[in-house]
């Protein structure tokens, strides 16, 4: 609790006691609200919440309390309005808050995550296919959640659980042997892999025996057939090259690339354990874990031919991750379509008595689409992610050129703004909501968009380049736009903590937007450069604090800081 809040709570508690009732300081703190409009003060006590303890009317309590407070230290003014008691902080409180912001250190965040580890499984594409719009959510939400936890002092392990082990890899091998060659692969890369995979699908419709061949090819892989393994490694290398280039554009780095193939030899022990704990049931020859008690369909562990399944591998992988990283949390970012899968195998680990089961978290998100929008390079039903980025960058460039500012590095800025715009759009709504992209809603420099945030950041950076800030903010008494901005900026830590608790990057994107609005109000209504003396220093300091906080928000969201636009 801040000093001023403590003073208020103690005083209220004293008042309640004088009436023969009781309310602790902590209970009072829970009642205090921050008015949405600063004209109503900096803190408010809704007195109707005291009505019952004190057995009197809220407006009476409010005016009596106002009198009881008298001239409390650190407060400019106390007003009883209706059933509310509104507290107005003096400028000393704002100066102190600004000074704290200028330090740009957030020990309260570090205290949250100190010594803890979170493993984050995100992006995790299935190899041999290019990224499409469906991969955007897991990739950028996963990265933002990782950055949120990093900001909270957690040790983070960003893990790419590449889908590199399954019947589809058998299909790719069969298709490659029939219709492709190393030369073709080396020439066309992942496009060639896609071509032959699509071809396999078409041919298998005519000749279903191809599917048997694919299963046999996968079994060969599992049995360690060196020729097949070599082809598979080539597929994997080509895919990783492609993915790494996209991650580079997004500024995302993974700590570990542990694909599904890594866990093959770790599954038998899990299957044995399930059997020993008498959790396996045989159903039509397959081995399952019955989850009817939790109103879920059974978790499939082994097919009737003895081969393992997606849940089996996830259980083995989680067990391995716990042993390797001793995580405090292990989170998985996937579309909401996989929610049942995660609920099922999480439950199985609980039934196995794994102590870490309670630390598994699924982070689902809604679908992302480009409804109604024409995308120049749309191929069939698939919207490739790199095409979305290219188009966004081209459009950002056109807007920047229209602004007619002379920049030497237009390419770099357009790339940062175009990609940042798409990333921000994907993080702008509560993650479980479906997102429908429109270019207008994504790229406009004035709307609730990424470019608006980057532009405001650049504006603050440019003011600081032009001003002569010496850090001496004196004891100037801030005006409404300034207190509003300080209030907003001071919400940074609690916003990050809430975002961590709810795995919700949109708290950060919305917070960044509200900081931009507050800064732009201030920028338009208060003269900064040339205002002179203490006022100018104060306003430059406020600009510096804004740049710090917006910069941190951009970093968390996974967008580039744009020093000039
Ligand atoms: N490869 C999967 C897919 O593309 C996502 C993997 C998510 N992570 C996991 N541990 N199951 O749908």
Coordinates of C-alpha atoms in Angstrom, one line a residue, residues 126-539:
X126 CA 4.0 -29.4 -37.9
X127 CA 7.0 -29.6 -40.2
X128 CA 7.0 -29.5 -44.0
X129 CA 4.3 -26.8 -44.2
X130 CA 4.7 -23.1 -44.3
X131 CA 3.3 -20.8 -41.6
X132 CA -0.3 -19.7 -42.2
X133 CA -2.6 -17.4 -40.4
X134 CA -3.6 -20.2 -38.1
X135 CA -0.1 -20.1 -36.6
X136 CA -0.1 -16.4 -35.8
X137 CA -2.0 -16.7 -32.5
X138 CA 0.1 -19.3 -30.8
X139 CA 3.3 -17.7 -32.0
X140 CA 2.7 -14.1 -30.9
X141 CA 0.5 -14.8 -27.8
X142 CA 3.1 -17.4 -26.7
X143 CA 5.9 -14.9 -27.2
X144 CA 4.1 -12.1 -25.3
X145 CA 3.2 -14.3 -22.4
X146 CA 6.8 -15.3 -22.2
X147 CA 7.9 -11.6 -22.2
X148 CA 5.3 -10.9 -19.5
X149 CA 6.7 -13.6 -17.3
X150 CA 10.2 -12.4 -18.0
X151 CA 9.2 -8.9 -16.9
X152 CA 7.9 -10.5 -13.7
X153 CA 11.4 -12.0 -13.0
X154 CA 10.6 -15.5 -14.0
X155 CA 13.2 -17.7 -15.7
X156 CA 11.5 -18.5 -19.0
X157 CA 12.1 -21.5 -21.3
X158 CA 10.6 -20.9 -24.7
X159 CA 10.1 -24.3 -26.2
X160 CA 9.2 -25.2 -29.8
X161 CA 7.5 -28.6 -29.8
X162 CA 7.9 -29.1 -33.5
X163 CA 5.4 -31.6 -34.9
X164 CA 8.1 -33.8 -36.5
X165 CA 6.9 -37.3 -35.7
X166 CA 3.7 -38.9 -37.0
X167 CA 2.0 -40.6 -39.9
X168 CA 2.2 -37.4 -41.9
X169 CA 5.9 -37.8 -41.9
X170 CA 5.4 -41.3 -43.4
X171 CA 3.2 -39.7 -46.1
X172 CA 5.9 -37.2 -46.9
X173 CA 8.5 -39.9 -47.2
X174 CA 6.4 -42.0 -49.6
X175 CA 5.5 -38.9 -51.6
X176 CA 9.2 -37.8 -51.8
X177 CA 10.3 -41.2 -53.0
X178 CA 7.7 -41.3 -55.7
X179 CA 7.5 -37.8 -57.0
X180 CA 10.5 -35.7 -55.9
X181 CA 14.2 -35.7 -55.6
X182 CA 16.9 -34.2 -53.5
X183 CA 17.7 -31.6 -56.3
X184 CA 14.1 -30.5 -56.4
X185 CA 13.9 -30.2 -52.7
X186 CA 17.1 -28.2 -52.5
X187 CA 15.8 -25.9 -55.2
X188 CA 12.3 -25.3 -54.0
X189 CA 12.6 -26.0 -50.3
X190 CA 9.4 -26.1 -48.3
X191 CA 7.3 -25.3 -51.3
X192 CA 8.3 -28.6 -52.8
X193 CA 7.4 -30.4 -49.5
X194 CA 4.0 -28.8 -49.7
X195 CA 3.6 -29.7 -53.3
X196 CA 4.2 -33.4 -52.8
X197 CA 2.1 -33.5 -49.6
X198 CA -0.9 -32.1 -51.5
X199 CA -0.2 -34.6 -54.3
X200 CA -0.1 -37.4 -51.8
X201 CA -3.6 -36.5 -50.5
X202 CA -5.0 -36.4 -54.1
X203 CA -3.4 -39.7 -55.1
X204 CA -4.4 -41.5 -51.9
X205 CA -8.0 -40.8 -52.7
X206 CA -7.6 -42.8 -55.9
X207 CA -5.3 -45.4 -54.4
X208 CA -5.9 -45.9 -50.6
X209 CA -3.1 -48.4 -50.4
X210 CA -0.8 -45.3 -50.3
X211 CA -2.0 -44.8 -46.7
X212 CA -0.8 -48.2 -45.7
X213 CA 2.6 -47.4 -47.3
X214 CA 2.7 -44.2 -45.3
X215 CA 2.0 -46.1 -42.1
X216 CA 4.7 -48.6 -43.0
X217 CA 7.1 -45.8 -43.8
X218 CA 6.5 -44.2 -40.4
X219 CA 7.1 -47.5 -38.7
X220 CA 10.4 -47.8 -40.6
X221 CA 11.3 -44.4 -39.1
X222 CA 10.4 -45.5 -35.6
X223 CA 12.5 -48.6 -36.1
X224 CA 15.5 -46.4 -37.0
X225 CA 15.7 -47.1 -40.8
X226 CA 18.8 -44.9 -41.6
X227 CA 17.7 -44.1 -45.2
X228 CA 14.3 -42.9 -44.0
X229 CA 15.8 -41.0 -41.1
X230 CA 18.1 -39.2 -43.4
X231 CA 15.2 -38.0 -45.6
X232 CA 13.2 -37.0 -42.5
X233 CA 16.2 -35.0 -41.3
X234 CA 16.3 -33.2 -44.6
X235 CA 12.6 -32.3 -44.3
X236 CA 13.2 -31.0 -40.8
X237 CA 16.2 -28.9 -41.8
X238 CA 14.3 -27.3 -44.6
X239 CA 11.3 -26.6 -42.4
X240 CA 13.5 -25.1 -39.6
X241 CA 15.2 -22.8 -42.0
X242 CA 11.9 -21.5 -43.1
X243 CA 10.5 -21.1 -39.6
X244 CA 13.7 -19.4 -38.3
X245 CA 13.4 -16.8 -41.0
X246 CA 9.9 -15.9 -39.9
X247 CA 10.8 -15.9 -36.2
X248 CA 13.6 -13.6 -37.1
X249 CA 11.2 -11.2 -38.7
X250 CA 9.1 -11.3 -35.5
X251 CA 12.1 -11.0 -33.2
X252 CA 11.3 -14.3 -31.5
X253 CA 13.9 -16.7 -30.3
X254 CA 13.4 -20.1 -28.8
X255 CA 15.6 -21.6 -26.1
X256 CA 14.8 -25.2 -27.0
X257 CA 13.6 -27.0 -30.1
X258 CA 12.5 -30.2 -28.7
X259 CA 10.2 -31.7 -31.3
X260 CA 7.8 -34.6 -30.8
X261 CA 10.4 -37.0 -32.1
X262 CA 12.5 -36.4 -29.0
X263 CA 10.0 -38.2 -26.8
X264 CA 9.6 -41.5 -28.7
X265 CA 11.9 -43.4 -26.3
X266 CA 10.3 -41.7 -23.3
X267 CA 6.8 -43.1 -23.9
X268 CA 7.1 -46.7 -22.9
X269 CA 8.0 -45.8 -19.3
X270 CA 4.8 -43.7 -19.1
X271 CA 2.7 -46.5 -20.6
X272 CA 4.2 -48.9 -18.0
X273 CA 3.5 -46.5 -15.2
X274 CA -0.2 -46.1 -16.3
X275 CA -0.5 -49.8 -16.4
X276 CA 1.1 -50.3 -13.0
X277 CA -1.2 -47.7 -11.5
X278 CA -4.1 -49.6 -13.0
X279 CA -5.3 -46.6 -15.0
X280 CA -5.3 -48.3 -18.4
X281 CA -8.4 -50.0 -19.8
X282 CA -8.6 -52.0 -23.0
X283 CA -11.4 -50.8 -25.3
X284 CA -11.7 -52.5 -28.7
X285 CA -8.1 -53.4 -28.5
X286 CA -6.9 -49.8 -27.8
X287 CA -5.6 -48.7 -24.4
X288 CA -7.5 -45.8 -22.8
X289 CA -7.8 -43.9 -19.6
X290 CA -11.5 -43.7 -18.6
X291 CA -12.4 -40.1 -17.7
X292 CA -16.2 -40.5 -17.6
X293 CA -16.1 -39.4 -13.9
X294 CA -15.1 -36.0 -15.1
X295 CA -17.5 -36.0 -18.0
X296 CA -14.8 -36.3 -20.6
X297 CA -14.3 -38.8 -23.4
X298 CA -11.5 -41.3 -22.6
X299 CA -7.8 -40.3 -23.2
X300 CA -6.4 -42.5 -25.9
X301 CA -3.0 -43.9 -25.0
X302 CA -2.2 -46.7 -27.4
X303 CA -3.9 -47.6 -30.7
X304 CA -4.9 -51.3 -31.2
X305 CA -1.7 -51.8 -33.2
X306 CA 0.3 -50.6 -30.2
X307 CA 1.3 -47.2 -31.6
X308 CA 1.3 -44.1 -29.4
X309 CA -0.9 -41.0 -29.7
X310 CA -0.8 -37.3 -29.3
X311 CA -1.8 -37.4 -25.6
X312 CA 0.7 -40.2 -24.8
X313 CA 3.5 -38.0 -26.2
X314 CA 2.3 -34.9 -24.3
X315 CA 2.3 -36.8 -21.0
X316 CA 5.8 -38.1 -21.6
X317 CA 7.0 -34.7 -22.7
X318 CA 5.6 -32.9 -19.6
X319 CA 7.2 -35.5 -17.4
X320 CA 10.5 -35.0 -19.1
X321 CA 10.2 -31.2 -18.9
X322 CA 9.6 -31.4 -15.2
X323 CA 12.6 -33.6 -14.7
X324 CA 14.7 -31.3 -16.8
X325 CA 13.6 -27.8 -15.7
X326 CA 11.8 -28.4 -12.4
X327 CA 9.2 -25.9 -13.7
X328 CA 6.9 -23.9 -11.4
X329 CA 4.5 -23.7 -14.4
X330 CA 4.4 -25.4 -17.8
X331 CA 2.1 -23.6 -20.2
X332 CA 0.8 -24.5 -23.7
X333 CA -0.5 -22.0 -26.2
X334 CA -2.8 -23.5 -28.8
X335 CA -6.1 -22.7 -30.4
X336 CA -9.2 -23.3 -28.3
X337 CA -9.9 -26.3 -30.6
X338 CA -7.4 -28.3 -28.5
X339 CA -8.9 -27.5 -25.1
X340 CA -10.4 -30.9 -24.6
X341 CA -7.1 -32.6 -25.5
X342 CA -5.3 -30.6 -22.8
X343 CA -8.0 -31.0 -20.2
X344 CA -7.9 -34.8 -20.8
X345 CA -4.2 -35.4 -20.5
X346 CA -3.8 -32.9 -17.6
X347 CA -6.4 -35.0 -15.8
X348 CA -4.4 -38.2 -16.5
X349 CA -1.3 -36.8 -15.0
X350 CA -3.3 -35.9 -11.9
X351 CA -4.6 -39.4 -11.7
X352 CA -1.0 -40.7 -12.0
X353 CA -0.3 -38.6 -8.9
X354 CA 2.2 -36.3 -10.6
X355 CA 2.8 -33.4 -8.2
X356 CA 3.5 -31.1 -11.1
X357 CA 0.1 -31.7 -12.6
X358 CA -1.4 -28.7 -10.9
X359 CA 1.2 -26.5 -12.6
X360 CA 0.2 -27.4 -16.1
X361 CA -1.7 -24.5 -17.9
X362 CA -3.5 -24.4 -21.2
X363 CA -3.7 -21.0 -22.8
X364 CA -6.3 -21.2 -25.5
X365 CA -7.2 -18.5 -28.1
X366 CA -9.9 -17.9 -30.6
X367 CA -9.6 -18.1 -34.4
X368 CA -7.9 -15.4 -36.5
X369 CA -9.3 -14.6 -39.9
X370 CA -9.2 -12.1 -42.7
X371 CA -12.9 -12.1 -43.2
X372 CA -14.1 -10.4 -46.3
X373 CA -10.7 -8.8 -46.9
X374 CA -9.0 -9.5 -50.1
X375 CA -5.5 -10.6 -49.7
X376 CA -3.5 -10.2 -52.9
X377 CA -1.6 -13.4 -52.5
X378 CA -4.2 -15.7 -51.1
X379 CA -3.5 -19.2 -52.2
X380 CA -6.7 -21.3 -52.1
X381 CA -8.0 -21.2 -48.6
X382 CA -4.6 -20.8 -47.0
X383 CA -3.4 -17.4 -46.0
X384 CA 0.4 -17.6 -45.7
X385 CA 1.8 -15.6 -42.8
X386 CA 4.7 -14.2 -44.8
X387 CA 2.3 -12.9 -47.4
X388 CA 0.3 -11.1 -44.6
X389 CA 3.5 -9.6 -43.3
X390 CA 4.7 -8.5 -46.8
X391 CA 1.4 -6.9 -47.6
X392 CA 1.3 -5.1 -44.2
X393 CA 4.8 -3.8 -44.7
X394 CA 4.0 -2.5 -48.2
X395 CA 0.9 -0.8 -46.9
X396 CA 2.9 0.7 -44.0
X397 CA 5.4 2.0 -46.4
X398 CA 2.8 3.7 -48.5
X399 CA 1.4 5.4 -45.4
X400 CA 4.9 6.5 -44.3
X401 CA 5.7 7.8 -47.8
X402 CA 2.4 9.7 -47.8
X403 CA 3.5 11.5 -44.6
X404 CA 6.4 12.7 -46.7
X405 CA 9.0 12.6 -44.0
X406 CA 12.5 12.2 -45.2
X407 CA 13.9 9.0 -43.7
X408 CA 17.1 7.2 -44.6
X409 CA 15.8 3.9 -43.3
X410 CA 12.3 3.7 -44.7
X411 CA 12.7 -0.1 -45.2
X412 CA 13.5 -0.7 -41.6
X413 CA 10.7 1.5 -40.4
X414 CA 8.1 0.0 -42.7
X415 CA 9.1 -3.5 -41.7
X416 CA 8.8 -2.6 -38.0
X417 CA 5.5 -0.9 -38.4
X418 CA 3.9 -3.4 -40.8
X419 CA 4.8 -6.4 -38.8
X420 CA 4.1 -4.6 -35.5
X421 CA 0.7 -3.7 -36.8
X422 CA -0.2 -7.4 -37.4
X423 CA 1.3 -8.5 -34.1
X424 CA -0.6 -5.8 -32.2
X425 CA -3.9 -6.7 -33.9
X426 CA -3.4 -10.3 -32.9
X427 CA -2.9 -9.2 -29.2
X428 CA -5.5 -6.4 -29.1
X429 CA -8.6 -8.4 -28.0
X430 CA -9.1 -10.8 -25.1
X431 CA -7.3 -13.9 -26.5
X432 CA -10.3 -16.2 -26.4
X433 CA -12.2 -13.9 -28.7
X434 CA -12.1 -14.5 -32.5
X435 CA -10.2 -11.8 -34.4
X436 CA -11.2 -10.7 -37.8
X437 CA -8.4 -8.6 -39.3
X438 CA -9.1 -5.6 -41.5
X439 CA -6.3 -3.5 -43.0
X440 CA -8.0 -0.4 -41.8
X441 CA -8.3 -1.6 -38.3
X442 CA -4.7 -2.9 -38.3
X443 CA -2.8 -0.1 -39.9
X444 CA -4.5 3.2 -39.2
X445 CA -2.1 5.5 -37.4
X446 CA -5.0 7.0 -35.4
X447 CA -7.1 4.0 -34.3
X448 CA -6.5 1.5 -31.6
X449 CA -3.6 0.0 -33.5
X450 CA 0.0 -1.0 -33.3
X451 CA 1.2 2.0 -35.5
X452 CA -0.6 4.4 -33.1
X453 CA 1.5 3.0 -30.2
X454 CA 4.7 3.0 -32.2
X455 CA 4.0 6.5 -33.4
X456 CA 3.4 7.8 -29.9
X457 CA 6.6 6.1 -28.8
X458 CA 8.5 7.8 -31.6
X459 CA 6.8 11.1 -30.7
X460 CA 8.1 10.9 -27.1
X461 CA 11.5 9.9 -28.3
X462 CA 11.7 12.8 -30.7
X463 CA 10.6 15.3 -28.0
X464 CA 13.4 14.0 -25.8
X465 CA 15.9 14.3 -28.6
X466 CA 15.0 17.9 -29.2
X467 CA 14.7 19.0 -25.5
X468 CA 17.4 19.5 -23.0
X469 CA 16.3 17.4 -20.1
X470 CA 18.5 17.6 -17.0
X471 CA 16.4 15.5 -14.6
X472 CA 15.6 18.3 -12.2
X473 CA 11.8 18.3 -11.9
X474 CA 11.6 20.6 -8.9
X475 CA 8.3 20.9 -7.1
X476 CA 6.0 22.1 -9.9
X477 CA 2.3 21.4 -9.3
X478 CA 1.0 19.3 -12.2
X479 CA -2.2 20.2 -14.1
X480 CA -5.0 17.7 -14.9
X481 CA -3.5 16.3 -18.1
X482 CA -0.3 15.7 -16.3
X483 CA -1.7 14.0 -13.2
X484 CA -3.9 11.8 -15.5
X485 CA -0.8 10.7 -17.4
X486 CA 1.2 10.0 -14.1
X487 CA -1.8 8.0 -12.8
X488 CA -1.9 5.9 -16.0
X489 CA 1.8 5.3 -16.2
X490 CA 1.8 4.2 -12.5
X491 CA -0.5 1.3 -13.4
X492 CA 2.2 -0.4 -15.3
X493 CA 3.3 -3.0 -12.7
X494 CA -0.1 -4.0 -11.6
X495 CA -1.2 -4.4 -15.2
X496 CA 1.8 -6.7 -15.9
X497 CA 1.0 -8.7 -12.8
X498 CA -2.7 -9.1 -13.9
X499 CA -1.6 -10.0 -17.4
X500 CA 0.7 -12.7 -15.9
X501 CA -2.0 -14.1 -13.6
X502 CA -4.5 -14.3 -16.5
X503 CA -2.0 -15.1 -19.3
X504 CA -3.6 -12.2 -21.1
X505 CA -1.4 -10.0 -23.4
X506 CA -4.4 -7.8 -24.3
X507 CA -4.1 -6.2 -20.8
X508 CA -0.8 -4.8 -22.0
X509 CA -2.0 -3.8 -25.4
X510 CA -5.0 -2.0 -24.0
X511 CA -2.8 -0.4 -21.3
X512 CA -0.4 0.9 -23.9
X513 CA -3.3 2.4 -25.9
X514 CA -4.5 4.2 -22.8
X515 CA -1.0 5.6 -22.1
X516 CA -0.9 6.8 -25.7
X517 CA -4.2 8.6 -25.3
X518 CA -3.1 10.2 -22.0
X519 CA 0.2 11.3 -23.5
X520 CA -1.3 12.7 -26.7
X521 CA -3.8 14.7 -24.6
X522 CA -1.0 16.1 -22.6
X523 CA 1.1 16.7 -25.7
X524 CA -1.7 18.6 -27.4
X525 CA -2.8 20.7 -24.4
X526 CA 0.5 21.4 -22.6
X527 CA 3.4 23.0 -24.3
X528 CA 6.5 21.0 -23.6
X529 CA 9.5 22.4 -25.6
X530 CA 10.1 26.1 -24.8
X531 CA 7.8 26.2 -21.8
X532 CA 10.9 27.0 -19.8
X533 CA 12.5 26.2 -16.4
X534 CA 10.9 23.9 -14.0
X535 CA 7.8 23.3 -16.1
X536 CA 9.8 22.3 -19.1
X537 CA 11.9 19.9 -17.1
X538 CA 8.8 18.4 -15.5
X539 CA 7.2 17.9 -18.9

